[in-house]
Amino acid sequence: MSNLPKSVVIVGGSLAGLLHGLYLKRHGSNVVILEQDPNSIRSSHQAGIAFGPAVQEILAKYDDTGMQSCIPATSTRIAYRRSWELSLNIARRLTSWGLLYRTLRANFDGLASEAVPNPPPPRAGDGKAEYRSGKKVTDLRYDNGVITISFVSQDGTEDSLTADLVIGADGLHSTVRTLLQAPTVKEYSGYVSWRGTVPEKDLPPATVQYFSNRPTLSFLKGTYLVCYPIPPDTGTFTPGTLLLNWVWYCPPSKGDLPTLLTDRTGHTHSNTVPAGLINPAIWASQLASTLESMPPPVATLLSSTKPSAVFVTKVNDALCERAVFCDGKVVLVGDALVTFRPHVAVATEHAARHCLGLGRVWGQEHEEGKGVVMMTMGEWEREVRGYGERVWMASRVLGVWGVGGWWEFWGVVWGFVRILVGGLLRGRR
Ligand SMILES: Cc1cc2nc3c(=O)[nH]c(=O)nc-3n(C[C@H](O)[C@H](O)[C@H](O)COP(=O)(O)OP(=O)(O)OC[C@H]3O[C@@H](n4cnc5c(N)ncnc54)[C@H](O)[C@@H]3O)c2cc1C
C-alpha cells in the first residue's frame, strides 16, 4: 500500500531537504524545494562531512551520476597529545558538503556543475522536481485541512504554495519550527569549532601519508581536533588532489566570545566568522597557544593552513519535542528536528534515517523477509524522537569529555543516563 503524498514542498535545500526531495521524486511525488540562499552553486567552505549506511543506501538506490561519492575509511586513529596513539576499527565514509550537494542536485533537478557536468536524465516514473533558490519562507497556515506556505523572493515579491505535505528541512534556526511554535531546547555549548582545509599539494608527503584514508582524533589539554581527507567540491579523488580538513574544538580564550566572533572589519557575527574574515591576530594567538603540544603532523597541518581559509563557528545544539504537526501534513527533519553537537559526525546520516523512516510511513520500504514493515506517522515520530534524544545527549557527553571540565562531564553523563532510563520505562508502558 502506498501513502505517498502527491505534492510536497520542502523548506530548505541543503542535504536533508535534497535527500528527502530525491527520494520522493524517484517514487513519483511532485516536489518543490524552497531555499533562501540565492546561489545554486553553493559554497561549502570546503569542509568535510562523514556519512554512514543510510546515506549510502539512498545514493545506491537513487543516484544515477555513477560518481564516486566518498573516501571509504576503515579505521580511525586516536592520538593523545604527543604521548601515544592507537587505531580503532571504526569505519566512516568521508566526503565534502559541496560534493554531496552537487551530486544530489544533479539527480534531483539536473543541476550541472564542475563535479557533475552532465547530469543524468530523469527516470521513467519520476515526479516533477523544482529547486527554487532565493525563496525565503515566512509563513505557514493550516486551514480546513490545507497547508499553505508563503515565501518572499530576492526582489521582495511574495508568493505562496499549497501541498499535501510540507517538510521543514531548514536547519538549526528552522523558520518552520518557529512558525509551528514547537517546544525546543536550543543551547550554546560554551565552546567553538575552528575549521580549515589545506590542499594535499601544499603539504609535505609525510604529512599527507599520515592523514591518508582515515580520520585522526587528536586529544590535547581541554581541547581536541579531528582531521581527515576529503574530496574537493569538484569531485576528484586522485591522490594529490584531495584536501586535508580539520576541526578544532575549544572554549574561547578567557571566555571572550564576542571578541572571537568579531571579524577583521570590526563586525561581530552571531554564529560564524566566515573564511577570509577572521582577524589574523586572533588566529595567530589561538594557534600559538597550543601548537607545541600537538603531534607533529597535526601541528604541520594547522600551521600550513592559510589564515584566509580558517573560519570559526559557535557550537550550538537543539532538540525539538515534536516532529509531526497539522494532522501529519507537516514534518520536521534533519537539523530542524535535532541538531547534534558535531562530535558524533552523524547530522547528514541522521537526516537520511529520517527519510528512510518516512519511506516506511509512505509504504515504500516494505521488505517482509527483512523485518522492514510499514509504520504510522505516530510511530515514526516516537522513533525519531527517541533516537534523536539519545544521540543529542551522547554528542553532549562526547563534547564535554573532549573540551569541558570534569563537573560538566559528570553532569551530562547523568543527563544521558536519565534519558536512557526514561526511554526504557516508556518502552515498558
Ligand atoms: C552551505 C552549507 C555548508 C555546510 N557545510 C558543512 C560541512 O562542510 N560540514 C558539515 O559537517 N556540515 C555542513 N553543513 C551542515 C550540514 O549540511 C548539516 O548539519 C546536515 O547535513 C543536516 O542538514 P540540514 O539540511 O538538516 O540543515 P542545514 O544544512 O543547516 O540546511 C538548512 C537549509 O535551510 C535553508 N533555510 C533556512 N531557513 C530557511 C527559510 N526560512 N526559507 C528557505 N530556506 C531556509 C538554509 O539556507 C539551508 O540551506 C553545511 C550546511 C550548509 C547550508
mmCIF file of N, CA, C and O in Angstrom, residues 226-290:
data_model
loop_
_atom_site.group_PDB
_atom_site.id
_atom_site.type_symbol
_atom_site.label_atom_id
_atom_site.label_comp_id
_atom_site.label_asym_id
_atom_site.label_seq_id
_atom_site.Cartn_x
_atom_site.Cartn_y
_atom_site.Cartn_z
ATOM 1 N N VAL A 226 39.870 17.070 15.087
ATOM 2 C CA VAL A 226 39.571 15.953 14.194
ATOM 3 C C VAL A 226 40.092 16.348 12.808
ATOM 4 O O VAL A 226 39.786 17.450 12.332
ATOM 5 N N CYS A 227 40.920 15.490 12.191
ATOM 6 C CA CYS A 227 41.488 15.795 10.863
ATOM 7 C C CYS A 227 41.212 14.615 9.930
ATOM 8 O O CYS A 227 41.392 13.465 10.343
ATOM 9 N N TYR A 228 40.786 14.896 8.707
ATOM 10 C CA TYR A 228 40.598 13.798 7.738
ATOM 11 C C TYR A 228 40.594 14.314 6.305
ATOM 12 O O TYR A 228 40.312 15.488 6.059
ATOM 13 N N PRO A 229 40.935 13.412 5.351
ATOM 14 C CA PRO A 229 40.952 13.840 3.947
ATOM 15 C C PRO A 229 39.546 13.871 3.359
ATOM 16 O O PRO A 229 38.706 13.042 3.713
ATOM 17 N N ILE A 230 39.304 14.837 2.473
ATOM 18 C CA ILE A 230 38.006 14.925 1.780
ATOM 19 C C ILE A 230 38.246 15.297 0.314
ATOM 20 O O ILE A 230 39.271 15.893 -0.007
ATOM 21 N N PRO A 231 37.280 14.943 -0.558
ATOM 22 C CA PRO A 231 37.408 15.395 -1.951
ATOM 23 C C PRO A 231 37.046 16.879 -2.045
ATOM 24 O O PRO A 231 36.231 17.366 -1.256
ATOM 25 N N PRO A 232 37.610 17.616 -3.010
ATOM 26 C CA PRO A 232 37.154 18.990 -3.215
ATOM 27 C C PRO A 232 35.747 18.982 -3.830
ATOM 28 O O PRO A 232 35.272 17.930 -4.276
ATOM 29 N N ASP A 233 35.108 20.161 -3.879
ATOM 30 C CA ASP A 233 33.735 20.253 -4.436
ATOM 31 C C ASP A 233 33.678 19.782 -5.885
ATOM 32 O O ASP A 233 32.609 19.451 -6.396
ATOM 33 N N THR A 234 34.836 19.773 -6.578
ATOM 34 C CA THR A 234 34.840 19.353 -7.975
ATOM 35 C C THR A 234 34.753 17.832 -8.115
ATOM 36 O O THR A 234 34.591 17.325 -9.230
ATOM 37 N N GLY A 235 34.890 17.104 -7.007
ATOM 38 C CA GLY A 235 34.658 15.660 -7.049
ATOM 39 C C GLY A 235 35.815 14.825 -7.564
ATOM 40 O O GLY A 235 35.594 13.724 -8.069
ATOM 41 N N THR A 236 37.053 15.313 -7.435
ATOM 42 C CA THR A 236 38.182 14.456 -7.826
ATOM 43 C C THR A 236 38.673 13.694 -6.590
ATOM 44 O O THR A 236 38.645 14.226 -5.473
ATOM 45 N N PHE A 237 39.108 12.456 -6.842
ATOM 46 C CA PHE A 237 39.596 11.625 -5.741
ATOM 47 C C PHE A 237 41.048 11.192 -5.956
ATOM 48 O O PHE A 237 41.580 10.409 -5.214
ATOM 49 N N THR A 238 41.673 11.701 -7.020
ATOM 50 C CA THR A 238 43.045 11.297 -7.332
ATOM 51 C C THR A 238 43.977 11.730 -6.195
ATOM 52 O O THR A 238 43.861 12.876 -5.732
ATOM 53 N N PRO A 239 44.910 10.845 -5.759
ATOM 54 C CA PRO A 239 45.854 11.252 -4.721
ATOM 55 C C PRO A 239 46.571 12.531 -5.140
ATOM 56 O O PRO A 239 46.948 12.692 -6.304
ATOM 57 N N GLY A 240 46.738 13.428 -4.200
ATOM 58 C CA GLY A 240 47.388 14.705 -4.502
ATOM 59 C C GLY A 240 46.387 15.826 -4.752
ATOM 60 O O GLY A 240 46.726 17.002 -4.656
ATOM 61 N N THR A 241 45.105 15.440 -5.088
ATOM 62 C CA THR A 241 44.105 16.486 -5.354
ATOM 63 C C THR A 241 43.131 16.646 -4.175
ATOM 64 O O THR A 241 42.230 17.481 -4.223
ATOM 65 N N LEU A 242 43.299 15.803 -3.143
ATOM 66 C CA LEU A 242 42.356 15.876 -2.019
ATOM 67 C C LEU A 242 42.688 17.069 -1.125
ATOM 68 O O LEU A 242 43.743 17.699 -1.274
ATOM 69 N N LEU A 243 41.775 17.325 -0.196
ATOM 70 C CA LEU A 243 42.005 18.372 0.799
ATOM 71 C C LEU A 243 42.134 17.705 2.164
ATOM 72 O O LEU A 243 41.448 16.708 2.424
ATOM 73 N N LEU A 244 42.997 18.236 3.014
ATOM 74 C CA LEU A 244 43.005 17.763 4.398
ATOM 75 C C LEU A 244 42.230 18.778 5.227
ATOM 76 O O LEU A 244 42.542 19.962 5.248
ATOM 77 N N ASN A 245 41.209 18.253 5.870
ATOM 78 C CA ASN A 245 40.238 19.081 6.550
ATOM 79 C C ASN A 245 40.416 18.897 8.058
ATOM 80 O O ASN A 245 40.627 17.785 8.521
ATOM 81 N N TRP A 246 40.367 19.972 8.815
ATOM 82 C CA TRP A 246 40.477 19.824 10.270
ATOM 83 C C TRP A 246 39.413 20.646 10.991
ATOM 84 O O TRP A 246 38.951 21.666 10.484
ATOM 85 N N VAL A 247 39.020 20.152 12.153
ATOM 86 C CA VAL A 247 38.071 20.851 13.031
ATOM 87 C C VAL A 247 38.692 20.841 14.418
ATOM 88 O O VAL A 247 39.118 19.784 14.892
ATOM 89 N N TRP A 248 38.748 21.988 15.054
ATOM 90 C CA TRP A 248 39.410 22.102 16.360
ATOM 91 C C TRP A 248 38.402 22.680 17.364
ATOM 92 O O TRP A 248 37.968 23.818 17.234
ATOM 93 N N TYR A 249 37.999 21.856 18.331
ATOM 94 C CA TYR A 249 37.016 22.272 19.329
ATOM 95 C C TYR A 249 37.721 22.859 20.540
ATOM 96 O O TYR A 249 38.563 22.175 21.142
ATOM 97 N N CYS A 250 37.375 24.068 20.931
ATOM 98 C CA CYS A 250 37.953 24.618 22.159
ATOM 99 C C CYS A 250 37.115 25.783 22.681
ATOM 100 O O CYS A 250 36.422 26.456 21.904
ATOM 101 N N PRO A 251 37.189 26.006 24.024
ATOM 102 C CA PRO A 251 36.472 27.159 24.578
ATOM 103 C C PRO A 251 37.143 28.440 24.100
ATOM 104 O O PRO A 251 38.359 28.430 23.862
ATOM 105 N N PRO A 252 36.396 29.549 23.944
ATOM 106 C CA PRO A 252 37.045 30.793 23.533
ATOM 107 C C PRO A 252 38.041 31.214 24.603
ATOM 108 O O PRO A 252 37.762 31.048 25.779
ATOM 109 N N SER A 253 39.201 31.732 24.176
ATOM 110 C CA SER A 253 40.220 32.041 25.165
ATOM 111 C C SER A 253 39.707 33.111 26.131
ATOM 112 O O SER A 253 39.059 34.078 25.719
ATOM 113 N N LYS A 254 39.920 32.888 27.398
ATOM 114 C CA LYS A 254 39.441 33.731 28.519
ATOM 115 C C LYS A 254 37.915 33.930 28.432
ATOM 116 O O LYS A 254 37.379 34.929 28.911
ATOM 117 N N GLY A 255 37.218 32.988 27.775
ATOM 118 C CA GLY A 255 35.751 33.059 27.700
ATOM 119 C C GLY A 255 35.237 34.232 26.874
ATOM 120 O O GLY A 255 34.061 34.575 26.924
ATOM 121 N N ASP A 256 36.120 34.863 26.083
ATOM 122 C CA ASP A 256 35.728 36.084 25.394
ATOM 123 C C ASP A 256 35.149 35.793 23.998
ATOM 124 O O ASP A 256 35.810 35.950 22.975
ATOM 125 N N LEU A 257 33.892 35.382 23.985
ATOM 126 C CA LEU A 257 33.254 35.019 22.723
ATOM 127 C C LEU A 257 33.044 36.218 21.779
ATOM 128 O O LEU A 257 33.354 36.112 20.582
ATOM 129 N N PRO A 258 32.551 37.367 22.264
ATOM 130 C CA PRO A 258 32.326 38.489 21.338
ATOM 131 C C PRO A 258 33.600 38.897 20.588
ATOM 132 O O PRO A 258 33.547 39.159 19.377
ATOM 133 N N THR A 259 34.754 38.900 21.280
ATOM 134 C CA THR A 259 35.995 39.279 20.587
ATOM 135 C C THR A 259 36.302 38.268 19.498
ATOM 136 O O THR A 259 36.681 38.610 18.371
ATOM 137 N N LEU A 260 36.132 36.991 19.846
ATOM 138 C CA LEU A 260 36.447 35.939 18.881
ATOM 139 C C LEU A 260 35.551 36.008 17.637
ATOM 140 O O LEU A 260 35.989 35.713 16.526
ATOM 141 N N LEU A 261 34.290 36.421 17.848
ATOM 142 C CA LEU A 261 33.351 36.474 16.717
ATOM 143 C C LEU A 261 33.382 37.832 15.996
ATOM 144 O O LEU A 261 32.561 38.097 15.124
ATOM 145 N N THR A 262 34.331 38.688 16.375
ATOM 146 C CA THR A 262 34.462 39.982 15.688
ATOM 147 C C THR A 262 35.485 39.834 14.566
ATOM 148 O O THR A 262 36.617 39.411 14.798
ATOM 149 N N ASP A 263 35.050 40.163 13.347
ATOM 150 C CA ASP A 263 35.941 39.920 12.203
ATOM 151 C C ASP A 263 36.929 41.065 12.009
ATOM 152 O O ASP A 263 36.927 42.045 12.774
ATOM 153 N N ARG A 264 37.750 40.952 10.974
ATOM 154 C CA ARG A 264 38.825 41.937 10.814
ATOM 155 C C ARG A 264 38.318 43.312 10.386
ATOM 156 O O ARG A 264 39.028 44.291 10.433
ATOM 157 N N THR A 265 37.016 43.397 10.002
ATOM 158 C CA THR A 265 36.463 44.729 9.684
ATOM 159 C C THR A 265 35.788 45.347 10.918
ATOM 160 O O THR A 265 35.246 46.447 10.841
ATOM 161 N N GLY A 266 35.758 44.592 12.036
ATOM 162 C CA GLY A 266 35.147 45.126 13.251
ATOM 163 C C GLY A 266 33.704 44.690 13.454
ATOM 164 O O GLY A 266 33.085 45.002 14.465
ATOM 165 N N HIS A 267 33.160 43.906 12.519
ATOM 166 C CA HIS A 267 31.765 43.446 12.643
ATOM 167 C C HIS A 267 31.707 42.189 13.531
ATOM 168 O O HIS A 267 32.498 41.265 13.364
ATOM 169 N N THR A 268 30.760 42.179 14.481
ATOM 170 C CA THR A 268 30.620 40.993 15.356
ATOM 171 C C THR A 268 29.514 40.094 14.813
ATOM 172 O O THR A 268 28.370 40.534 14.663
ATOM 173 N N HIS A 269 29.853 38.820 14.514
ATOM 174 C CA HIS A 269 28.890 37.872 13.931
ATOM 175 C C HIS A 269 28.158 37.132 15.053
ATOM 176 O O HIS A 269 28.678 36.979 16.144
ATOM 177 N N SER A 270 26.938 36.635 14.731
ATOM 178 C CA SER A 270 26.189 35.953 15.793
ATOM 179 C C SER A 270 26.623 34.499 15.944
ATOM 180 O O SER A 270 26.604 33.967 17.056
ATOM 181 N N ASN A 271 27.023 33.841 14.859
ATOM 182 C CA ASN A 271 27.376 32.414 14.970
ATOM 183 C C ASN A 271 28.711 32.060 14.338
ATOM 184 O O ASN A 271 29.486 31.317 14.925
ATOM 185 N N THR A 272 28.954 32.538 13.099
ATOM 186 C CA THR A 272 30.144 32.112 12.345
ATOM 187 C C THR A 272 30.890 33.317 11.798
ATOM 188 O O THR A 272 30.265 34.220 11.226
ATOM 189 N N VAL A 273 32.206 33.325 11.956
ATOM 190 C CA VAL A 273 33.020 34.294 11.205
ATOM 191 C C VAL A 273 33.503 33.538 9.965
ATOM 192 O O VAL A 273 34.275 32.575 10.067
ATOM 193 N N PRO A 274 33.022 33.910 8.762
ATOM 194 C CA PRO A 274 33.338 33.129 7.560
ATOM 195 C C PRO A 274 34.814 33.200 7.192
ATOM 196 O O PRO A 274 35.521 34.128 7.613
ATOM 197 N N ALA A 275 35.248 32.231 6.373
ATOM 198 C CA ALA A 275 36.622 32.202 5.870
ATOM 199 C C ALA A 275 36.923 33.523 5.170
ATOM 200 O O ALA A 275 36.076 34.066 4.465
ATOM 201 N N GLY A 276 38.131 34.031 5.396
ATOM 202 C CA GLY A 276 38.539 35.281 4.758
ATOM 203 C C GLY A 276 38.316 36.488 5.654
ATOM 204 O O GLY A 276 38.860 37.552 5.398
ATOM 205 N N LEU A 277 37.486 36.317 6.716
ATOM 206 C CA LEU A 277 37.187 37.487 7.556
ATOM 207 C C LEU A 277 37.776 37.391 8.971
ATOM 208 O O LEU A 277 37.652 38.314 9.774
ATOM 209 N N ILE A 278 38.408 36.234 9.274
ATOM 210 C CA ILE A 278 38.983 36.052 10.618
ATOM 211 C C ILE A 278 40.048 37.125 10.859
ATOM 212 O O ILE A 278 40.859 37.414 9.971
ATOM 213 N N ASN A 279 40.046 37.686 12.072
ATOM 214 C CA ASN A 279 41.095 38.626 12.469
ATOM 215 C C ASN A 279 42.414 37.828 12.594
ATOM 216 O O ASN A 279 42.516 36.942 13.441
ATOM 217 N N PRO A 280 43.433 38.126 11.737
ATOM 218 C CA PRO A 280 44.644 37.294 11.730
ATOM 219 C C PRO A 280 45.339 37.235 13.093
ATOM 220 O O PRO A 280 45.912 36.201 13.462
ATOM 221 N N ALA A 281 45.253 38.302 13.889
ATOM 222 C CA ALA A 281 45.919 38.300 15.202
ATOM 223 C C ALA A 281 45.261 37.284 16.135
ATOM 224 O O ALA A 281 45.941 36.586 16.902
ATOM 225 N N ILE A 282 43.930 37.176 16.047
ATOM 226 C CA ILE A 282 43.212 36.224 16.923
ATOM 227 C C ILE A 282 43.597 34.797 16.539
ATOM 228 O O ILE A 282 43.872 33.957 17.389
ATOM 229 N N TRP A 283 43.638 34.531 15.229
ATOM 230 C CA TRP A 283 44.006 33.174 14.786
ATOM 231 C C TRP A 283 45.460 32.864 15.168
ATOM 232 O O TRP A 283 45.767 31.774 15.663
ATOM 233 N N ALA A 284 46.352 33.845 15.000
ATOM 234 C CA ALA A 284 47.770 33.612 15.328
ATOM 235 C C ALA A 284 47.914 33.278 16.812
ATOM 236 O O ALA A 284 48.641 32.339 17.190
ATOM 237 N N SER A 285 47.198 33.986 17.680
ATOM 238 C CA SER A 285 47.357 33.717 19.111
ATOM 239 C C SER A 285 46.688 32.389 19.489
ATOM 240 O O SER A 285 47.179 31.634 20.322
ATOM 241 N N GLN A 286 45.576 32.047 18.825
ATOM 242 C CA GLN A 286 44.922 30.748 19.053
ATOM 243 C C GLN A 286 45.885 29.604 18.710
ATOM 244 O O GLN A 286 46.069 28.653 19.470
ATOM 245 N N LEU A 287 46.530 29.733 17.564
ATOM 246 C CA LEU A 287 47.439 28.679 17.099
ATOM 247 C C LEU A 287 48.653 28.575 18.020
ATOM 248 O O LEU A 287 49.050 27.479 18.451
ATOM 249 N N ALA A 288 49.226 29.730 18.372
ATOM 250 C CA ALA A 288 50.443 29.734 19.186
ATOM 251 C C ALA A 288 50.187 29.108 20.555
ATOM 252 O O ALA A 288 51.069 28.462 21.139
ATOM 253 N N SER A 289 48.939 29.242 21.073
ATOM 254 C CA SER A 289 48.648 28.751 22.427
ATOM 255 C C SER A 289 48.808 27.245 22.544
ATOM 256 O O SER A 289 49.058 26.723 23.616
ATOM 257 N N THR A 290 48.657 26.498 21.458
ATOM 258 C CA THR A 290 48.582 25.036 21.564
ATOM 259 C C THR A 290 49.532 24.305 20.613
ATOM 260 O O THR A 290 49.716 23.090 20.745
#
